[in-house]
XYZ file of C-alpha atoms in Angstrom:
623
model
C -9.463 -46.140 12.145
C -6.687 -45.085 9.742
C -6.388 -41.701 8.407
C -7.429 -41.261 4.884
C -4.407 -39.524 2.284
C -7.293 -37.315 1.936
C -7.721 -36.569 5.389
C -3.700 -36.131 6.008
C -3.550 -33.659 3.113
C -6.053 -31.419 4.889
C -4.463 -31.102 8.411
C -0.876 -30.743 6.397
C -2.931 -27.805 4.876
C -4.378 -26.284 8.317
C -0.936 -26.335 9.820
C 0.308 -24.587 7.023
C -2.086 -22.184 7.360
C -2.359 -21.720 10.768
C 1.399 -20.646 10.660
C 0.402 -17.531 8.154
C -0.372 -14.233 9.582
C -4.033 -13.668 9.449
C -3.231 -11.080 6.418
C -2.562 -14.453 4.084
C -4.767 -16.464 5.683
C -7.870 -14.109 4.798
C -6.477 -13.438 1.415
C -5.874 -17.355 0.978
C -8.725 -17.757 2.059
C -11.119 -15.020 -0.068
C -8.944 -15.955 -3.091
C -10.144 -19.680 -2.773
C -13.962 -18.791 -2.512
C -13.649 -16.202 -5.495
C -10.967 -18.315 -7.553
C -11.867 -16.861 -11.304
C -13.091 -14.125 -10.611
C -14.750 -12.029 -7.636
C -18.945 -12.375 -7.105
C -20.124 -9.899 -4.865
C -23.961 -10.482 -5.397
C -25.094 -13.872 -4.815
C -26.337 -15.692 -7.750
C -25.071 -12.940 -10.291
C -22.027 -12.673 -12.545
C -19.114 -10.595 -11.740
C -19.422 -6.846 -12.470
C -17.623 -3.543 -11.793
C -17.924 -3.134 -7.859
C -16.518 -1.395 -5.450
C -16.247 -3.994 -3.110
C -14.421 -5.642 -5.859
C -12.386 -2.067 -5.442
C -11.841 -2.490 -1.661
C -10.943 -6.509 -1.642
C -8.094 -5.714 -4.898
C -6.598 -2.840 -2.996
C -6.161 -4.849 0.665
C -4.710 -7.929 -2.148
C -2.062 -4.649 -3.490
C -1.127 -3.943 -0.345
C -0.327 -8.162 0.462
C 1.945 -7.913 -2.426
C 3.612 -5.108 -1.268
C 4.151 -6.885 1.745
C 5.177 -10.507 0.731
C 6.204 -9.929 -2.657
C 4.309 -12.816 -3.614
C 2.953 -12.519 -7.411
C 0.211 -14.212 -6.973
C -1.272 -11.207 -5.664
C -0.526 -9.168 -8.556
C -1.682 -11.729 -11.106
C -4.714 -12.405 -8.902
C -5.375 -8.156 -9.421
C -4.379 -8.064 -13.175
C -6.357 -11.191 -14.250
C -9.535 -9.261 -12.089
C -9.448 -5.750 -13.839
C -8.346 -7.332 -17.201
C -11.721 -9.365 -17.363
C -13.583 -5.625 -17.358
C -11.286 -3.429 -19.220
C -10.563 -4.019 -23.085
C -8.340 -2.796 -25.559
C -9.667 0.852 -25.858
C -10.230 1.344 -21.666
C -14.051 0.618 -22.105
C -14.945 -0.801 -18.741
C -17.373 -3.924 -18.958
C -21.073 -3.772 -16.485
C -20.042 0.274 -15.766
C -22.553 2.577 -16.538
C -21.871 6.042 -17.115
C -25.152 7.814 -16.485
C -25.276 6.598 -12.985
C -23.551 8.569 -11.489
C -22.506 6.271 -9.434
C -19.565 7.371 -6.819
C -19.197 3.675 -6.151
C -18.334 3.258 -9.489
C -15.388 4.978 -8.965
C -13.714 2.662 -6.295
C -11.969 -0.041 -8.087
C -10.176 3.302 -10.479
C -8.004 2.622 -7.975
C -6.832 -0.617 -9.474
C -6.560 0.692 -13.118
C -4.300 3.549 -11.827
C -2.421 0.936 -9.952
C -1.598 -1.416 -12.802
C -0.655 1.979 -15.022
C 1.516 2.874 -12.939
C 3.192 -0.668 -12.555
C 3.131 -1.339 -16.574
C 2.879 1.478 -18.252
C 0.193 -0.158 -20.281
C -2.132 2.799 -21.700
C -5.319 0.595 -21.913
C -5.686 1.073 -17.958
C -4.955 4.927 -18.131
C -7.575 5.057 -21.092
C -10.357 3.455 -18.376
C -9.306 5.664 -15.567
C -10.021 9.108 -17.484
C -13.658 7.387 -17.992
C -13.979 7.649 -14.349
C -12.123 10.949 -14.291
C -14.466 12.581 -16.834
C -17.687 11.073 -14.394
C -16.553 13.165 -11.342
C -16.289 16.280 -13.909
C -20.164 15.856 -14.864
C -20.593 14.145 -11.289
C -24.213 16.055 -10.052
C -23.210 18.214 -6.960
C -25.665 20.201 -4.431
C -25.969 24.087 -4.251
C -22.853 23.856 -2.212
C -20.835 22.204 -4.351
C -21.167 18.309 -2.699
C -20.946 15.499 -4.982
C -24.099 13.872 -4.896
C -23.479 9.914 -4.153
C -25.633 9.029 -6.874
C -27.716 9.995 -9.844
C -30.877 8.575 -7.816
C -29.820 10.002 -4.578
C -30.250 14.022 -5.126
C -28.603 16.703 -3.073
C -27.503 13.683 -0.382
C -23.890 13.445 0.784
C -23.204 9.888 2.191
C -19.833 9.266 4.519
C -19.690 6.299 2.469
C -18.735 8.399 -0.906
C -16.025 9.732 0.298
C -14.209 7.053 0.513
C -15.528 5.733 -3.024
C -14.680 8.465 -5.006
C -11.677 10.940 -3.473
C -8.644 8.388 -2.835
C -9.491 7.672 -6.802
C -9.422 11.730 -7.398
C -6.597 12.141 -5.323
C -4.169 9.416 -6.525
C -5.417 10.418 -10.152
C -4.191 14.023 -9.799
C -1.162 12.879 -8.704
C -0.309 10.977 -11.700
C -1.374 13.250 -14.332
C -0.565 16.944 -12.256
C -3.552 18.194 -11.966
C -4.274 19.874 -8.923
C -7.784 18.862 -7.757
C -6.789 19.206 -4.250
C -9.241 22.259 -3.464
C -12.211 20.796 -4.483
C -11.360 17.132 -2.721
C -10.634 19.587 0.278
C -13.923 20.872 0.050
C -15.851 17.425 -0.164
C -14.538 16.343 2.767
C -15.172 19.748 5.053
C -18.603 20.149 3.087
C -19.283 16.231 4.343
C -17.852 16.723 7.542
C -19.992 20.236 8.282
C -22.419 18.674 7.063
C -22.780 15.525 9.191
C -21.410 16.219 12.079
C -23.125 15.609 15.733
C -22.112 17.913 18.241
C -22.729 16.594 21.124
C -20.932 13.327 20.637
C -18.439 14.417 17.757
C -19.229 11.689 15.566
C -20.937 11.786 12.014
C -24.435 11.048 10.819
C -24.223 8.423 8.327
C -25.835 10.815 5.653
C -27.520 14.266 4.943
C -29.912 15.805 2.370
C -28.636 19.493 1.838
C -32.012 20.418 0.330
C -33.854 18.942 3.238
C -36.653 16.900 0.880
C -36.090 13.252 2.086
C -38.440 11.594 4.315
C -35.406 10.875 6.372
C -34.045 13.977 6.871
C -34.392 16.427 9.771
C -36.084 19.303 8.379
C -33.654 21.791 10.743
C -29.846 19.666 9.902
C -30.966 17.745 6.916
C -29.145 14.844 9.176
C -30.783 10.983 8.574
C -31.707 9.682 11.751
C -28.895 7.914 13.468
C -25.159 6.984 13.036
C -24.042 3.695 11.657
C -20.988 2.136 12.299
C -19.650 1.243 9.220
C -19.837 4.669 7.528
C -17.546 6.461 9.751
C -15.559 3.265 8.947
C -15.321 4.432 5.186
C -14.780 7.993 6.478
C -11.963 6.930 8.554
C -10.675 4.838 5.699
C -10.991 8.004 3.015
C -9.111 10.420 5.309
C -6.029 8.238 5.802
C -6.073 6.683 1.984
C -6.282 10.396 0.440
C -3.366 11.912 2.971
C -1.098 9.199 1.205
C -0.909 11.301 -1.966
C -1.656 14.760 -0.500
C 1.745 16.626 -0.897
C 3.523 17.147 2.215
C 3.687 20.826 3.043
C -0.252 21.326 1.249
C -1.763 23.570 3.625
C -5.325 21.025 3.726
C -3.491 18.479 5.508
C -4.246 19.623 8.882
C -7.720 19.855 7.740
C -8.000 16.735 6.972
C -5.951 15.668 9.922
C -8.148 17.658 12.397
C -10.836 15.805 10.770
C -9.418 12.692 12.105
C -8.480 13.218 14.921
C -11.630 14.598 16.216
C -13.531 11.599 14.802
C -11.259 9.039 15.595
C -11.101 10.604 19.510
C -14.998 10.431 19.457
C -15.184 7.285 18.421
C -12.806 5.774 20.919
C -15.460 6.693 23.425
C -17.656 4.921 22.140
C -15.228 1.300 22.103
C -16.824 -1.408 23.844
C -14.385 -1.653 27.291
C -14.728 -5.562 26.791
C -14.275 -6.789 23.795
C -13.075 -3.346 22.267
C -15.017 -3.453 19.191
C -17.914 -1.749 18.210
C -21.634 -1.681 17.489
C -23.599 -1.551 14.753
C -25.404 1.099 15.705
C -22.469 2.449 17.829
C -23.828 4.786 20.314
C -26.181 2.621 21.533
C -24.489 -0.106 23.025
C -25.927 -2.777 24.729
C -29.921 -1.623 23.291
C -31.495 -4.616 22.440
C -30.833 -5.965 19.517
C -28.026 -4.167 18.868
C -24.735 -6.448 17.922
C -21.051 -6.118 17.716
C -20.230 -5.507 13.752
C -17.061 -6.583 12.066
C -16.692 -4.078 9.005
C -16.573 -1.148 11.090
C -14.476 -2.405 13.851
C -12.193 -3.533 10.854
C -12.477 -0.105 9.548
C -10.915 1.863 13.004
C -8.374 -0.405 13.401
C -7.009 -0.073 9.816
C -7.322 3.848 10.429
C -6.105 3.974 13.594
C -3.357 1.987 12.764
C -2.537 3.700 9.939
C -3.053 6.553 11.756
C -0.596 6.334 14.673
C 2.033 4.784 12.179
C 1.767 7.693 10.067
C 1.987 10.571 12.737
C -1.992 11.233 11.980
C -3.004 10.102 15.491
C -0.665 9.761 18.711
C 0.662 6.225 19.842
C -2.185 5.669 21.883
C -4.623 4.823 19.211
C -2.314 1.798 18.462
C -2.578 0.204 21.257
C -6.943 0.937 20.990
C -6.373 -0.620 17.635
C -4.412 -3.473 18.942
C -7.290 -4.401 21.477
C -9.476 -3.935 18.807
C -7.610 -6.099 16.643
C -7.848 -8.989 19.532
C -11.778 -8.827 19.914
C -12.401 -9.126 16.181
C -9.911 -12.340 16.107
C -11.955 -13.769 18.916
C -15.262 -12.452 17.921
C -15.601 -12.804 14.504
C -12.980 -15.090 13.061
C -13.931 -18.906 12.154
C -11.853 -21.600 10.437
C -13.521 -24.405 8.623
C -12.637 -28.297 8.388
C -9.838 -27.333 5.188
C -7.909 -24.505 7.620
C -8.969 -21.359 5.666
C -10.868 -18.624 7.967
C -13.726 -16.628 7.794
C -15.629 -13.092 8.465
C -18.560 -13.385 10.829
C -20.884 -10.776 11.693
C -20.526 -8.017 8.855
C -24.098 -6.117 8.000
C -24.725 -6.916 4.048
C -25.590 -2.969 3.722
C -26.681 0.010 5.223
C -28.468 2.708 3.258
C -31.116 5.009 3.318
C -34.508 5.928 0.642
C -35.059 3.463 -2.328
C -37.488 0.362 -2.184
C -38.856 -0.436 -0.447
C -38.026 2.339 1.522
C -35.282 2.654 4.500
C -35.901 5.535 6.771
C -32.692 5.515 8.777
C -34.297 4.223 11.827
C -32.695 2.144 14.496
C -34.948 -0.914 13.883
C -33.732 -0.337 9.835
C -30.121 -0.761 10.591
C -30.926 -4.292 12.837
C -33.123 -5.892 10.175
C -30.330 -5.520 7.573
C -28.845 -9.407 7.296
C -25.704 -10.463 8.266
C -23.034 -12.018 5.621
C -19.931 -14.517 6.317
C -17.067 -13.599 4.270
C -18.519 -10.042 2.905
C -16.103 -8.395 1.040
C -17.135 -5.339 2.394
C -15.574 -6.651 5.818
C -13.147 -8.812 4.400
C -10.808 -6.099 2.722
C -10.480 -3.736 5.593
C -9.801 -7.292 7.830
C -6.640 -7.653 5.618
C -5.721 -3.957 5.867
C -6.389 -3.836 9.452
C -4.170 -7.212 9.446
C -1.825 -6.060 7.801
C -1.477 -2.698 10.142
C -1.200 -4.982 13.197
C 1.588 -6.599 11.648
C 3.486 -4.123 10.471
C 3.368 -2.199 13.501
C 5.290 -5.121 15.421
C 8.473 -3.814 13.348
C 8.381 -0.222 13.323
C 10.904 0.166 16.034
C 13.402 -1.334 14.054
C 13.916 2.178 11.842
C 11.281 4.384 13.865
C 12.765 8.266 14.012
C 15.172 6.839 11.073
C 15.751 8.577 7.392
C 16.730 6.657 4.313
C 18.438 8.821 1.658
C 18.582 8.076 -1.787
C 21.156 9.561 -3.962
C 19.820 11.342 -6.783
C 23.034 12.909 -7.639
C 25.550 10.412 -8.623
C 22.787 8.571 -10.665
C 20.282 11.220 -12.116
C 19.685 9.413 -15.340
C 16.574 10.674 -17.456
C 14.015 9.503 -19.747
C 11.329 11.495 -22.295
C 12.218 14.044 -19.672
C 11.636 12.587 -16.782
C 13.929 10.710 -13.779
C 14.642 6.901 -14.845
C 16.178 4.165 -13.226
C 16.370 3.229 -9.418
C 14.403 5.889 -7.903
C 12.009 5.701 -5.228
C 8.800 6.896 -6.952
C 9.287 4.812 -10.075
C 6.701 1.802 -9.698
C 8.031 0.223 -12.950
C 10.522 -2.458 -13.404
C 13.466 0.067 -13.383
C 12.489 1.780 -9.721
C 13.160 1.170 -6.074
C 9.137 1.489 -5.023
C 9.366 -1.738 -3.599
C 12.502 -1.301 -1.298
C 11.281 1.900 -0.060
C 7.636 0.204 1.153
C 9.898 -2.366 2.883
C 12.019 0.823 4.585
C 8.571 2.530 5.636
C 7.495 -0.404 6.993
C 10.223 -1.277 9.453
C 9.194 2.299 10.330
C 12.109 4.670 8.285
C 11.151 7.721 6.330
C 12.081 7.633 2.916
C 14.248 11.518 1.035
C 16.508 11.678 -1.681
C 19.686 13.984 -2.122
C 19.928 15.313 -5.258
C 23.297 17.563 -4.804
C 26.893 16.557 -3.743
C 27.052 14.850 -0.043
C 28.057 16.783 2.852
C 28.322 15.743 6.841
C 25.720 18.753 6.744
C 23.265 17.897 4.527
C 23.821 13.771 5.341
C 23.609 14.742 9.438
C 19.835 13.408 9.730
C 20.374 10.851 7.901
C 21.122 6.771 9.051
C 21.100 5.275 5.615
C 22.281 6.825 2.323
C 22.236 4.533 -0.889
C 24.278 5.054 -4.170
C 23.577 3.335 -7.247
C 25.416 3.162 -10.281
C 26.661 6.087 -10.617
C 26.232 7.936 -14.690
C 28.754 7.509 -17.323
C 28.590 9.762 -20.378
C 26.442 6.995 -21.983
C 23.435 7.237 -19.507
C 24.130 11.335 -18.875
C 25.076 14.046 -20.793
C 26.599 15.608 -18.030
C 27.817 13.123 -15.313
C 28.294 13.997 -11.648
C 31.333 11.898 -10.930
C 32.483 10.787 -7.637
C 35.433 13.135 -6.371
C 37.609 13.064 -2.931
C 35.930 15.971 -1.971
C 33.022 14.069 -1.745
C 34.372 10.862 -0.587
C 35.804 12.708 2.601
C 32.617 14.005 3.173
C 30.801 10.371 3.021
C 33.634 8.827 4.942
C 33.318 11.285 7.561
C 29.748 10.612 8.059
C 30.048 6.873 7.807
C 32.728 7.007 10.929
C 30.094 8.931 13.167
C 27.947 6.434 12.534
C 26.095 6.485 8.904
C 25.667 3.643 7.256
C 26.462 3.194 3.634
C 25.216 1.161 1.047
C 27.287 1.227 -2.305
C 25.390 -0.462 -5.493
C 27.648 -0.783 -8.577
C 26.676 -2.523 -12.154
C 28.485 -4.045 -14.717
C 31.604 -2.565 -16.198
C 29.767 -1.340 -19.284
C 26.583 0.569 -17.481
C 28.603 2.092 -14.926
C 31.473 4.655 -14.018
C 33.574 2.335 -11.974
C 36.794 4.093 -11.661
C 35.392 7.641 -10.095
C 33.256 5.495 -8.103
C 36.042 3.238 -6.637
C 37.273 6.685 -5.194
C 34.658 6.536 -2.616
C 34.867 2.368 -1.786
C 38.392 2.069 -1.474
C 37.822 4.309 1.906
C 36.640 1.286 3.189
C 38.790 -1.291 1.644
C 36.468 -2.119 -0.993
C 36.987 -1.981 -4.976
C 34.652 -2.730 -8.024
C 36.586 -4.814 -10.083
C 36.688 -6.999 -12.997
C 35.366 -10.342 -13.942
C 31.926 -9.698 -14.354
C 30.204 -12.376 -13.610
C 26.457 -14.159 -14.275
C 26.155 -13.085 -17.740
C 21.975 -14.254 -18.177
C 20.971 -15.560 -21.559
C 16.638 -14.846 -21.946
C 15.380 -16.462 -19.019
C 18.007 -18.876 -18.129
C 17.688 -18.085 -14.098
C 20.196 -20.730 -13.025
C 22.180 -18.542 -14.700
C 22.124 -15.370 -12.331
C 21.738 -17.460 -9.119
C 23.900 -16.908 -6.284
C 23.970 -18.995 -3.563
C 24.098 -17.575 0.370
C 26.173 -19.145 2.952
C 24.423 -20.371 6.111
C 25.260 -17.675 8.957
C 25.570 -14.837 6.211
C 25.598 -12.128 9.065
C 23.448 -10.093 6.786
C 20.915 -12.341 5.024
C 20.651 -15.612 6.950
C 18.698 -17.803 6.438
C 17.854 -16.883 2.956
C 19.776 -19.573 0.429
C 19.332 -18.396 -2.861
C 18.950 -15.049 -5.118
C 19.037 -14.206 -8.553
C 22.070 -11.561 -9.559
C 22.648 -11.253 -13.263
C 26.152 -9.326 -14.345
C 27.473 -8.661 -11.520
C 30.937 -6.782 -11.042
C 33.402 -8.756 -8.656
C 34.907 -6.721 -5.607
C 38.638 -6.590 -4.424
C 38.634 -6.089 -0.353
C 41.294 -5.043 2.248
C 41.420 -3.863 5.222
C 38.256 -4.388 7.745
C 36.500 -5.192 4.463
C 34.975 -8.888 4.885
C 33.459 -10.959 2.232
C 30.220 -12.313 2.888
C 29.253 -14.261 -0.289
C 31.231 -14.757 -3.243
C 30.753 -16.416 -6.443
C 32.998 -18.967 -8.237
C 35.985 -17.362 -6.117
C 35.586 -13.929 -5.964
C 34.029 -11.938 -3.676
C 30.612 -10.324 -4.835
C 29.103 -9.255 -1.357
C 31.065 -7.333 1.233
C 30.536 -5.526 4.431
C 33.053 -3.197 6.362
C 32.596 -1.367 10.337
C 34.253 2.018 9.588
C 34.526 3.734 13.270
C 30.541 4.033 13.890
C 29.018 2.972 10.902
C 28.977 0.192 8.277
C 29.318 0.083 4.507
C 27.335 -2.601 2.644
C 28.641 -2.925 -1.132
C 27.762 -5.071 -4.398
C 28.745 -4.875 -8.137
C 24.767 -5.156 -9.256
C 21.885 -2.556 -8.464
C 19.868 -5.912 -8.030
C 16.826 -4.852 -5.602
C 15.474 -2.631 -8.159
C 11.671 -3.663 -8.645
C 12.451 -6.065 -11.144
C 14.260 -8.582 -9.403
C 11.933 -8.168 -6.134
C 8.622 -8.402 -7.523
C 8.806 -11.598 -8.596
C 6.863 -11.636 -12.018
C 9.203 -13.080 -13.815
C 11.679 -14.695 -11.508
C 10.931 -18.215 -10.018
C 9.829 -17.775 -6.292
C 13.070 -20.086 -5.009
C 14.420 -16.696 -5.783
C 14.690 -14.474 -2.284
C 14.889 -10.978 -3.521
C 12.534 -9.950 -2.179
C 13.169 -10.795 1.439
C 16.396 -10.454 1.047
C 16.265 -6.508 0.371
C 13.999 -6.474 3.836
C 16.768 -8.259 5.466
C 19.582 -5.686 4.232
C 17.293 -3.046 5.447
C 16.729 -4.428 8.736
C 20.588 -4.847 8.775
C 21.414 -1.185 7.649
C 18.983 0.212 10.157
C 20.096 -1.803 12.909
């Protein structure tokens, strides 16, 4: 029998699929089910959710990884269809009290900090002004909700302090005592020790039917809670400032759960239970959230320095038992989540008392958003971690000196932190994630204070027009790079166009290496004219093979000698060069052109390999 079109169209699409990590398969997947907009209770519009929250962050952190806007329209479209002119949030209710209202804030800071679009901002100080008037216990604990008094749940942590955290970092204010004092209040509070791990709730004034009348503790630990624990810790270290004196607080924290529950991994599948430390009791089932849940955090974990190396390789196995265990594809090629628990609480009604028997009669959900996200984080960790060696114990410098260009007061243009248009957020991510560490050098360059470092980047450097006060390049300075470069730093020199940069100071430093910004300029872009800015990459390009084709706009042409070798010109001239000075390398191009712009891919056509094509001169720098 012949093959309908029909039919070939869908194994065409299975192949393609099955050739995606699992990362973009899930979110392929998810994004097909929810296509307009995401339903998290069956048979009931779309409202403000957290597990709306969790599923947009894991589809954030795919777009930091691909580049692929479809993500980020995907996100925008989501939170636009809630949040209106004036940052009134559609379905949220104020009086609740709700902590897991708070989740998805994550998304509005997210997009403010990406457009600059004050709607967003206006939404997120909503949230804010909730966790002022948020109803706490004698001991200062948020409540999780208006209707739960006096209880802490594991679970709000994670819904409301990556939210405060990330929010104080934006606006300066310091709310890192009291998020401190959630999570040892929480942790004091819920804490087993015998085993080490954490009870999924407590009631500080010791009322609920649940509660032990001695602890306060519900009745049993649940999987999936110490999940969002896990989760909280690592997602709130991202913005804690490095040197804060609460990091190894919160770093003890997780280390001493994450160590207890490693004990409690299942030797042969290396997953986890639903109720965990009771493994094998009957009726008791292997549960995909919270396995989904460690690995993301022990991932993370090890990757960040939290955890040693070992938990890696626990999250690895992990990773390999949830694949086999709870991973199905359907007749189109897109997978699914088996085996995730539809909830887990405690009081209400009818009533849940905690019990073991409670947490088995709970249902189980395919595709439940609540195990989905942390499957694409937990992806996503897995995958990562196959290139960390390729920068691991490595430091990326940024100059900060050469270019220190301001705005309304504050640093603008091609700057690490900047998650705008103008900034390098992007490229850094990439850096981090082939395992570098990420500084900037904001004073002249030495061989002292360049000695740690492998990479250092310089990017059109001031002119009077951008700075009042310019730091130009001097041969002071250029010996001092050159030195550094021929023990074995490697160099990347970004230019610009003749009229937004100071060429001839700069030149100082490149002709060390037999490089020199020159004119033409070239690629002059009218509106949105791509073809215009394309630039074309030779097969074999010993830098960016097999990428074919970027976008470049205004471009300064170079003039090379010496070990300096073309490796892509542009209607004659050269435009990309690399030179091997003693022990390093010097990478060099007349356009600052992996800003976030030109790599995020909002505006540029997708045939358009920024994006992958500042991974690949990473991977080539660090190399």
């Amino acid at each position: 029998m012949k093959k309908s079109i029909f039919s070939i169209l869908l194994l065409i699409g299975g192949f393609v699929l099955h050739g995606q990590n699992y990362s973009e398969r899930m979110s392929a997947s998810i994004m097909h089910t929810h296509r307009d907009s995401i339903t998290v209770k069956l048979g009931k519009p779309a409202g403000w959710d957290y597990e709306q929250g969790l599923l947009l962050k894991a589809l954030e952190k795919m777009y930091q990884r691909t580049g692929d806007a479809k993500y980020f329209n995907y996100i925008k479209k989501n939170i636009d269809s809630f949040v209106d002119d004036q940052g009134n949030i559609r379905t949220y209710h104020f009086n609740e009290f709700n902590s897991d209202n708070i989740t998805t804030g994550r998304m509005l800071l997210y997009l403010y900090q990406e457009l600059g679009d004050v709607r967003y901002k206006k939404a997120a100080d909503k949230l804010r002004t909730q966790i002022t008037a948020q109803p706490r216990d004698s001991d200062g604990g948020f409540w999780h909700k208006q209707r739960y008094p006096n209880q802490m749940w594991l679970d709000g942590l994670y819904m409301l302090e990556p939210f405060y955290a990330e929010y104080g970092t934006i606006t300066g204010e310091d709310n890192w005592a009291d998020i401190i004092k959630q999570f040892e209040l929480m942790y004091k509070g819920a804490l087993d020790a015998k085993t080490g791990l954490l009870i999924h709730a407590y009631d500080q004034a010791r009322v609920q039917p649940w509660a032990d009348k001695k602890t306060g503790h519900s009745p049993n630990f649940w999987g999936r809670s110490m999940g969002w624990y896990e989760m909280a810790l690592v997602d709130v270290l991202d913005y804690m400032p490095i040197n804060h004196p609460g990091r190894k607080i919160l770093i003890k924290q997780l280390q001493e759960l994450s160590a207890a529950l490693l004990k409690i991994q299942d030797p042969a599948s290396g997953l986890w239970y639903q109720v965990p430390n009771f493994p094998g009791r009957e009726g008791n089932y292997l549960e995909a959230s919270a396995a989904n849940m460690f690995i993301y955090a022990f991932a993370k974990g090890a990757r960040k320095g939290y955890l040693p190396a070992s938990y890696l390789k626990a999250a690895q196995k992990a990773y390999a038992g949830a694949l086999k265990s709870f991973i199905s594809t359907d007749a189109n090629g897109y997978i699914h989540l088996e085996k995730t628990v539809s909830v887990g609480g405690l009081g209400g009604v009818p009533y849940r008392d905690g019990s073991y028997a409670y947490y088995l009669s709970e249902p189980l959900k395919q595709d439940d958003l609540k195990g989905v996200g942390p499957f694409i984080l937990a992806s996503l960790e897995i995958e990562i971690a196959k290139e960390l060696s390729v920068g691991k114990g490595k430091k990326v410098v940024l100059d900060y000196f050469f270019n220190h260009e301001t705005k309304n007061g504050q640093r603008f243009h091609y700057t690490w932190e900047d998650r705008k248009d103008s900034g390098f957020h992007l490229w850094g991510i990439q850096f981090e994630q082939l395992g570098a560490t990420l500084d900037t050098l904001g004073v002249s360059p030495t061989r002292e204070n360049l000695k740690n470092a492998s990479v250092y980047i310089i990017v059109d450097p001031d002119s009077p027009k951008e700075t009042a006060k310019p730091n130009y390049m001097n041969a002071k300075a250029a010996d001092e790079i050159e030195a550094w470069v021929k023990a074995g730093g490697n160099l990347i020199l970004l230019a610009n166009d003749t009229t937004n940069c100071e060429i001839p100071q700069f030149n100082i430093l490149a002709r060390r290496f037999g490089i020199e910004f020159v004119a033409p300029n070239l690629n002059f872009v009218q509106g949105r004219n791509w073809e215009q800015g394309t630039v074309l990459i030779d097969a074999g390009n010993p830098v960016f093979d097999p990428i074919k084709k970027v976008y470049i706009k205004e471009i300064t042409t170079l003039k090379l000698s010496g070990t300096a070798k073309s490796i892509t010109t542009l209607q004659g001239y050269p435009v990309m060069a690399v030179a091997k000075v003693g022990k390093g390398k010097v990478f060099a191009l007349g356009d600052p052109w992996l800003y976030n712009e030109y790599t995020n891919n909002r505006r540029t056509p997708l045939e358009y390999e920024n994006f992958l094509a500042a991974k690949k001169l990473a991977e080539y720098m660090l190399k």
